[in-house]
PDB file of C-alpha atoms in Angstrom:
ATOM      1  CA  UNK A 145      -6.056 -10.352  -7.508  1.00 60.00           C
ATOM      2  CA  UNK A 146      -4.922 -11.796  -4.182  1.00 64.00           C
ATOM      3  CA  UNK A 147      -2.890 -14.979  -4.678  1.00 70.00           C
ATOM      4  CA  UNK A 148      -3.812 -16.443  -1.255  1.00 72.00           C
ATOM      5  CA  UNK A 149      -0.137 -16.373  -0.242  1.00 76.00           C
ATOM      6  CA  UNK A 150       1.283 -14.561   2.768  1.00 74.00           C
ATOM      7  CA  UNK A 151       4.957 -14.991   3.727  1.00 78.00           C
ATOM      8  CA  UNK A 152       6.557 -13.860   6.969  1.00 73.00           C
ATOM      9  CA  UNK A 153      10.029 -13.954   8.502  1.00 72.00           C
ATOM     10  CA  UNK A 154       8.693 -13.188  11.971  1.00 65.00           C
ATOM     11  CA  UNK A 155       9.182  -9.446  11.697  1.00 65.00           C
ATOM     12  CA  UNK A 156       7.514  -8.401   8.448  1.00 69.00           C
ATOM     13  CA  UNK A 157       4.909  -9.944   6.166  1.00 71.00           C
ATOM     14  CA  UNK A 158       4.587 -10.120   2.365  1.00 75.00           C
ATOM     15  CA  UNK A 159       1.304 -10.599   0.525  1.00 72.00           C
ATOM     16  CA  UNK A 160       1.402 -12.006  -3.013  1.00 78.00           C
ATOM     17  CA  UNK A 161      -0.868 -10.403  -5.596  1.00 74.00           C
ATOM     18  CA  UNK A 162      -1.264 -11.329  -9.255  1.00 74.00           C
ATOM     19  CA  UNK A 163      -1.945  -9.026 -12.184  1.00 70.00           C
ATOM     20  CA  UNK A 164      -4.120 -10.047 -15.086  1.00 66.00           C
ATOM     21  CA  UNK A 165      -2.090 -10.425 -18.252  1.00 65.00           C
ATOM     22  CA  UNK A 166      -2.790  -7.823 -20.936  1.00 59.00           C
ATOM     23  CA  UNK A 167      -4.139  -8.997 -24.269  1.00 59.00           C
ATOM     24  CA  UNK A 168      -1.478  -9.365 -26.927  1.00 61.00           C
ATOM     25  CA  UNK A 169      -3.656  -7.384 -29.305  1.00 69.00           C
ATOM     26  CA  UNK A 170      -3.545  -4.294 -27.052  1.00 68.00           C
ATOM     27  CA  UNK A 171       0.265  -4.366 -26.978  1.00 67.00           C
ATOM     28  CA  UNK A 172       0.548  -4.844 -30.731  1.00 72.00           C
ATOM     29  CA  UNK A 173      -1.763  -1.873 -31.378  1.00 69.00           C
ATOM     30  CA  UNK A 174       0.300   0.349 -29.049  1.00 68.00           C
ATOM     31  CA  UNK A 175       3.544  -0.660 -30.751  1.00 69.00           C
ATOM     32  CA  UNK A 176       2.163  -0.122 -34.246  1.00 71.00           C
ATOM     33  CA  UNK A 177       0.822   3.351 -33.389  1.00 69.00           C
ATOM     34  CA  UNK A 178       4.258   4.617 -32.293  1.00 73.00           C
ATOM     35  CA  UNK A 179       6.245   5.535 -35.335  1.00 72.00           C
ATOM     36  CA  UNK A 180       8.870   7.843 -33.795  1.00 73.00           C
ATOM     37  CA  UNK A 181      12.460   7.401 -34.852  1.00 75.00           C
ATOM     38  CA  UNK A 182      15.838   9.012 -34.268  1.00 77.00           C
ATOM     39  CA  UNK A 183      15.351  11.229 -37.311  1.00 83.00           C
ATOM     40  CA  UNK A 184      12.225  12.769 -35.747  1.00 81.00           C
ATOM     41  CA  UNK A 185      14.362  14.709 -33.232  1.00 82.00           C
ATOM     42  CA  UNK A 186      16.888  17.455 -33.853  1.00 85.00           C
ATOM     43  CA  UNK A 187      19.976  17.964 -31.683  1.00 83.00           C
ATOM     44  CA  UNK A 188      18.744  21.407 -30.606  1.00 84.00           C
ATOM     45  CA  UNK A 189      15.382  19.966 -29.575  1.00 84.00           C
ATOM     46  CA  UNK A 190      17.052  17.161 -27.596  1.00 82.00           C
ATOM     47  CA  UNK A 191      19.445  19.592 -25.867  1.00 80.00           C
ATOM     48  CA  UNK A 192      16.616  21.996 -25.005  1.00 82.00           C
ATOM     49  CA  UNK A 193      13.862  19.576 -23.901  1.00 83.00           C
ATOM     50  CA  UNK A 194      15.677  16.503 -22.622  1.00 82.00           C
ATOM     51  CA  UNK A 195      18.602  15.654 -20.398  1.00 80.00           C
ATOM     52  CA  UNK A 196      20.524  12.938 -22.230  1.00 82.00           C
ATOM     53  CA  UNK A 197      22.579  10.679 -20.019  1.00 82.00           C
ATOM     54  CA  UNK A 198      24.822   7.798 -20.909  1.00 83.00           C
ATOM     55  CA  UNK A 199      25.055   5.073 -18.296  1.00 83.00           C
ATOM     56  CA  UNK A 200      27.879   2.573 -17.804  1.00 84.00           C
ATOM     57  CA  UNK A 201      27.834  -0.145 -15.137  1.00 82.00           C
ATOM     58  CA  UNK A 202      31.190  -1.117 -13.706  1.00 80.00           C
ATOM     59  CA  UNK A 203      32.962  -3.367 -11.227  1.00 79.00           C
ATOM     60  CA  UNK A 204      34.036  -0.799  -8.626  1.00 82.00           C
ATOM     61  CA  UNK A 205      31.162   1.548  -9.366  1.00 86.00           C
ATOM     62  CA  UNK A 206      27.500   0.629  -9.463  1.00 87.00           C
ATOM     63  CA  UNK A 207      27.162   3.102 -12.314  1.00 84.00           C
ATOM     64  CA  UNK A 208      29.017   5.907 -14.037  1.00 85.00           C
ATOM     65  CA  UNK A 209      26.943   8.366 -16.034  1.00 84.00           C
ATOM     66  CA  UNK A 210      27.863  11.179 -18.372  1.00 84.00           C
ATOM     67  CA  UNK A 211      25.165  13.862 -18.280  1.00 83.00           C
ATOM     68  CA  UNK A 212      24.640  16.181 -21.243  1.00 80.00           C
ATOM     69  CA  UNK A 213      25.674  16.425 -24.878  1.00 80.00           C
ATOM     70  CA  UNK A 214      28.524  18.937 -24.716  1.00 78.00           C
ATOM     71  CA  UNK A 215      31.817  17.152 -25.392  1.00 77.00           C
ATOM     72  CA  UNK A 216      33.918  19.637 -23.433  1.00 80.00           C
ATOM     73  CA  UNK A 217      31.664  20.403 -20.490  1.00 79.00           C
ATOM     74  CA  UNK A 218      29.526  17.547 -19.242  1.00 79.00           C
ATOM     75  CA  UNK A 219      28.939  16.228 -15.752  1.00 81.00           C
ATOM     76  CA  UNK A 220      30.162  12.807 -14.662  1.00 84.00           C
ATOM     77  CA  UNK A 221      28.092  11.188 -11.904  1.00 85.00           C
ATOM     78  CA  UNK A 222      28.941   7.907 -10.266  1.00 86.00           C
ATOM     79  CA  UNK A 223      27.988   5.782  -7.326  1.00 86.00           C
ATOM     80  CA  UNK A 224      30.679   3.455  -6.031  1.00 87.00           C
ATOM     81  CA  UNK A 225      29.984   0.130  -4.378  1.00 88.00           C
ATOM     82  CA  UNK A 226      31.366   1.607  -1.158  1.00 89.00           C
ATOM     83  CA  UNK A 227      28.735   4.363  -1.329  1.00 88.00           C
ATOM     84  CA  UNK A 228      26.028   1.789  -2.077  1.00 89.00           C
ATOM     85  CA  UNK A 229      26.880  -0.252   1.026  1.00 90.00           C
ATOM     86  CA  UNK A 230      26.973   2.951   3.068  1.00 90.00           C
ATOM     87  CA  UNK A 231      23.490   3.852   1.769  1.00 89.00           C
ATOM     88  CA  UNK A 232      22.152   0.434   2.811  1.00 91.00           C
ATOM     89  CA  UNK A 233      23.566   0.908   6.309  1.00 91.00           C
ATOM     90  CA  UNK A 234      25.420  -2.394   6.212  1.00 91.00           C
ATOM     91  CA  UNK A 235      28.884  -0.918   6.854  1.00 91.00           C
ATOM     92  CA  UNK A 236      27.801   0.776  10.083  1.00 90.00           C
ATOM     93  CA  UNK A 237      25.943  -2.349  11.194  1.00 91.00           C
ATOM     94  CA  UNK A 238      28.888  -4.641  10.384  1.00 92.00           C
ATOM     95  CA  UNK A 239      31.244  -2.470  12.441  1.00 93.00           C
ATOM     96  CA  UNK A 240      28.807  -2.380  15.358  1.00 91.00           C
ATOM     97  CA  UNK A 241      28.202  -6.137  15.147  1.00 91.00           C
ATOM     98  CA  UNK A 242      31.945  -6.840  15.133  1.00 93.00           C
ATOM     99  CA  UNK A 243      32.401  -4.738  18.267  1.00 94.00           C
ATOM    100  CA  UNK A 244      29.585  -6.645  19.982  1.00 91.00           C
ATOM    101  CA  UNK A 245      31.099  -9.980  18.886  1.00 92.00           C
ATOM    102  CA  UNK A 246      34.490  -8.989  20.287  1.00 94.00           C
ATOM    103  CA  UNK A 247      32.952  -7.943  23.603  1.00 93.00           C
ATOM    104  CA  UNK A 248      30.922 -11.167  23.913  1.00 91.00           C
ATOM    105  CA  UNK A 249      33.767 -13.449  22.815  1.00 92.00           C
ATOM    106  CA  UNK A 250      31.902 -14.729  19.764  1.00 92.00           C
ATOM    107  CA  UNK A 251      34.717 -13.744  17.388  1.00 93.00           C
ATOM    108  CA  UNK A 252      37.082 -16.239  19.011  1.00 93.00           C
ATOM    109  CA  UNK A 253      34.460 -18.986  18.791  1.00 93.00           C
ATOM    110  CA  UNK A 254      33.691 -18.283  15.132  1.00 92.00           C
ATOM    111  CA  UNK A 255      37.336 -18.043  14.109  1.00 93.00           C
ATOM    112  CA  UNK A 256      38.134 -21.354  15.835  1.00 93.00           C
ATOM    113  CA  UNK A 257      35.275 -23.171  14.065  1.00 91.00           C
ATOM    114  CA  UNK A 258      36.614 -25.945  11.815  1.00 92.00           C
ATOM    115  CA  UNK A 259      35.333 -26.142   8.268  1.00 90.00           C
ATOM    116  CA  UNK A 260      32.144 -28.053   7.520  1.00 89.00           C
ATOM    117  CA  UNK A 261      33.080 -28.527   3.873  1.00 89.00           C
ATOM    118  CA  UNK A 262      34.997 -31.763   4.079  1.00 86.00           C
ATOM    119  CA  UNK A 263      34.682 -35.346   2.950  1.00 88.00           C
ATOM    120  CA  UNK A 264      36.557 -36.733   5.967  1.00 89.00           C
ATOM    121  CA  UNK A 265      34.375 -37.986   8.817  1.00 91.00           C
ATOM    122  CA  UNK A 266      36.837 -36.954  11.526  1.00 92.00           C
ATOM    123  CA  UNK A 267      36.989 -33.356  10.284  1.00 92.00           C
ATOM    124  CA  UNK A 268      33.212 -33.116  10.127  1.00 92.00           C
ATOM    125  CA  UNK A 269      32.866 -34.609  13.617  1.00 93.00           C
ATOM    126  CA  UNK A 270      35.284 -31.931  14.926  1.00 94.00           C
ATOM    127  CA  UNK A 271      33.080 -29.282  13.298  1.00 93.00           C
ATOM    128  CA  UNK A 272      29.896 -30.774  14.800  1.00 94.00           C
ATOM    129  CA  UNK A 273      31.483 -31.109  18.240  1.00 95.00           C
ATOM    130  CA  UNK A 274      32.686 -27.480  18.174  1.00 94.00           C
ATOM    131  CA  UNK A 275      29.275 -26.283  17.009  1.00 93.00           C
ATOM    132  CA  UNK A 276      27.359 -28.217  19.658  1.00 95.00           C
ATOM    133  CA  UNK A 277      29.704 -27.232  22.480  1.00 95.00           C
ATOM    134  CA  UNK A 278      29.304 -23.508  21.652  1.00 94.00           C
ATOM    135  CA  UNK A 279      25.648 -23.625  20.650  1.00 93.00           C
ATOM    136  CA  UNK A 280      24.290 -21.966  23.799  1.00 92.00           C
ATOM    137  CA  UNK A 281      26.594 -18.941  23.548  1.00 92.00           C
ATOM    138  CA  UNK A 282      25.847 -18.551  19.823  1.00 90.00           C
ATOM    139  CA  UNK A 283      22.078 -18.758  20.363  1.00 89.00           C
ATOM    140  CA  UNK A 284      22.299 -16.268  23.215  1.00 90.00           C
ATOM    141  CA  UNK A 285      24.205 -13.803  21.033  1.00 90.00           C
ATOM    142  CA  UNK A 286      22.154 -14.267  17.834  1.00 87.00           C
ATOM    143  CA  UNK A 287      18.795 -14.210  19.590  1.00 83.00           C
ATOM    144  CA  UNK A 288      15.610 -12.285  18.946  1.00 82.00           C
ATOM    145  CA  UNK A 289      17.317  -8.899  19.397  1.00 80.00           C
ATOM    146  CA  UNK A 290      18.927  -9.157  15.958  1.00 81.00           C
ATOM    147  CA  UNK A 291      15.510  -9.078  14.247  1.00 84.00           C
ATOM    148  CA  UNK A 292      15.305  -5.284  14.468  1.00 86.00           C
ATOM    149  CA  UNK A 293      18.768  -4.897  12.911  1.00 88.00           C
ATOM    150  CA  UNK A 294      17.902  -7.334  10.108  1.00 87.00           C
ATOM    151  CA  UNK A 295      14.727  -5.356   9.417  1.00 90.00           C
ATOM    152  CA  UNK A 296      16.693  -2.083   9.322  1.00 90.00           C
ATOM    153  CA  UNK A 297      19.138  -3.655   6.841  1.00 91.00           C
ATOM    154  CA  UNK A 298      16.181  -4.822   4.759  1.00 91.00           C
ATOM    155  CA  UNK A 299      14.810  -1.271   4.716  1.00 92.00           C
ATOM    156  CA  UNK A 300      18.223   0.079   3.755  1.00 91.00           C
ATOM    157  CA  UNK A 301      18.484  -2.350   0.843  1.00 90.00           C
ATOM    158  CA  UNK A 302      15.095  -1.147  -0.388  1.00 90.00           C
ATOM    159  CA  UNK A 303      15.937   2.523   0.106  1.00 89.00           C
ATOM    160  CA  UNK A 304      19.419   2.473  -1.474  1.00 89.00           C
ATOM    161  CA  UNK A 305      18.348   1.998  -5.139  1.00 87.00           C
ATOM    162  CA  UNK A 306      15.911   4.905  -4.850  1.00 87.00           C
ATOM    163  CA  UNK A 307      18.636   7.117  -3.407  1.00 86.00           C
ATOM    164  CA  UNK A 308      21.040   6.071  -6.178  1.00 86.00           C
ATOM    165  CA  UNK A 309      18.452   6.966  -8.828  1.00 84.00           C
ATOM    166  CA  UNK A 310      17.995  10.345  -7.119  1.00 83.00           C
ATOM    167  CA  UNK A 311      21.775  10.846  -7.219  1.00 82.00           C
ATOM    168  CA  UNK A 312      21.790   9.964 -10.903  1.00 82.00           C
ATOM    169  CA  UNK A 313      18.854  12.087 -12.028  1.00 80.00           C
ATOM    170  CA  UNK A 314      18.868  15.047  -9.631  1.00 80.00           C
ATOM    171  CA  UNK A 315      22.438  15.043  -8.405  1.00 76.00           C
ATOM    172  CA  UNK A 316      21.506  14.314  -4.793  1.00 67.00           C
ATOM    173  CA  UNK A 317      23.495  15.777  -1.915  1.00 65.00           C
ATOM    174  CA  UNK A 318      26.731  14.489  -3.411  1.00 66.00           C
ATOM    175  CA  UNK A 319      26.574  16.850  -6.417  1.00 64.00           C
ATOM    176  CA  UNK A 320      24.416  19.717  -5.058  1.00 65.00           C
ATOM    177  CA  UNK A 321      25.845  21.672  -2.142  1.00 67.00           C
ATOM    178  CA  UNK A 322      22.346  23.086  -1.445  1.00 68.00           C
ATOM    179  CA  UNK A 323      21.068  19.593  -0.580  1.00 59.00           C
ATOM    180  CA  UNK A 324      23.769  18.861   2.012  1.00 55.00           C
ATOM    181  CA  UNK A 325      23.002  19.064   5.729  1.00 51.00           C
TER     182      UNK A 325
END
C-alpha cells in the first residue's frame, strides 16, 4: 500500500510503502503448531545437517563467530571495524577528500574555525565572522560535485552488511583463497 510519501535528497528518491498488519490469530496459530524443542535434535543430526555458529559482537570487531561444534578444531571468523569501514568505501573517500582539502586550502580554513559551542557572545561572533568570511570558498569546495561521492558512500553503507553476512556464512574472500582475485 503506497503511503503517499516520497523523500529525496536531490540525488536519490525513497518511496514509503505500508504493509497490512497480520491478524493476531494467524500468529498465535503458527506459534502453537510449532512444538520443536532442543530435545528433538541429536548432536549427530545437528553436526550433519546444520552449521552451528556462535556469534559475539565486540568493540573492535563488528562480530566474532565460532563456526562448528568441534572443541579442538573450529573456525573463528571475524570482521573488524576497520574492515567494515573499508567495505563501505569511507576510508578511501576520506583520504581522497583530505588530499583535495589540502590542495584547495580548505583544511587551513576548517582548522582555524573557532568553536560555535559557547555561551559567550564575543566567541560566537568570532565564529560567525570566520564562517561568513570563508563562506564562498567553502561553498565552492562543497558544491554539487560531492553528491556523487555521497551517493557512492550511501551505496557502500548498504552493501557492507550484505558482504559481512557473506563473510560470516560462506567465508567470503577473506577465508577462501578460491574467492580471491
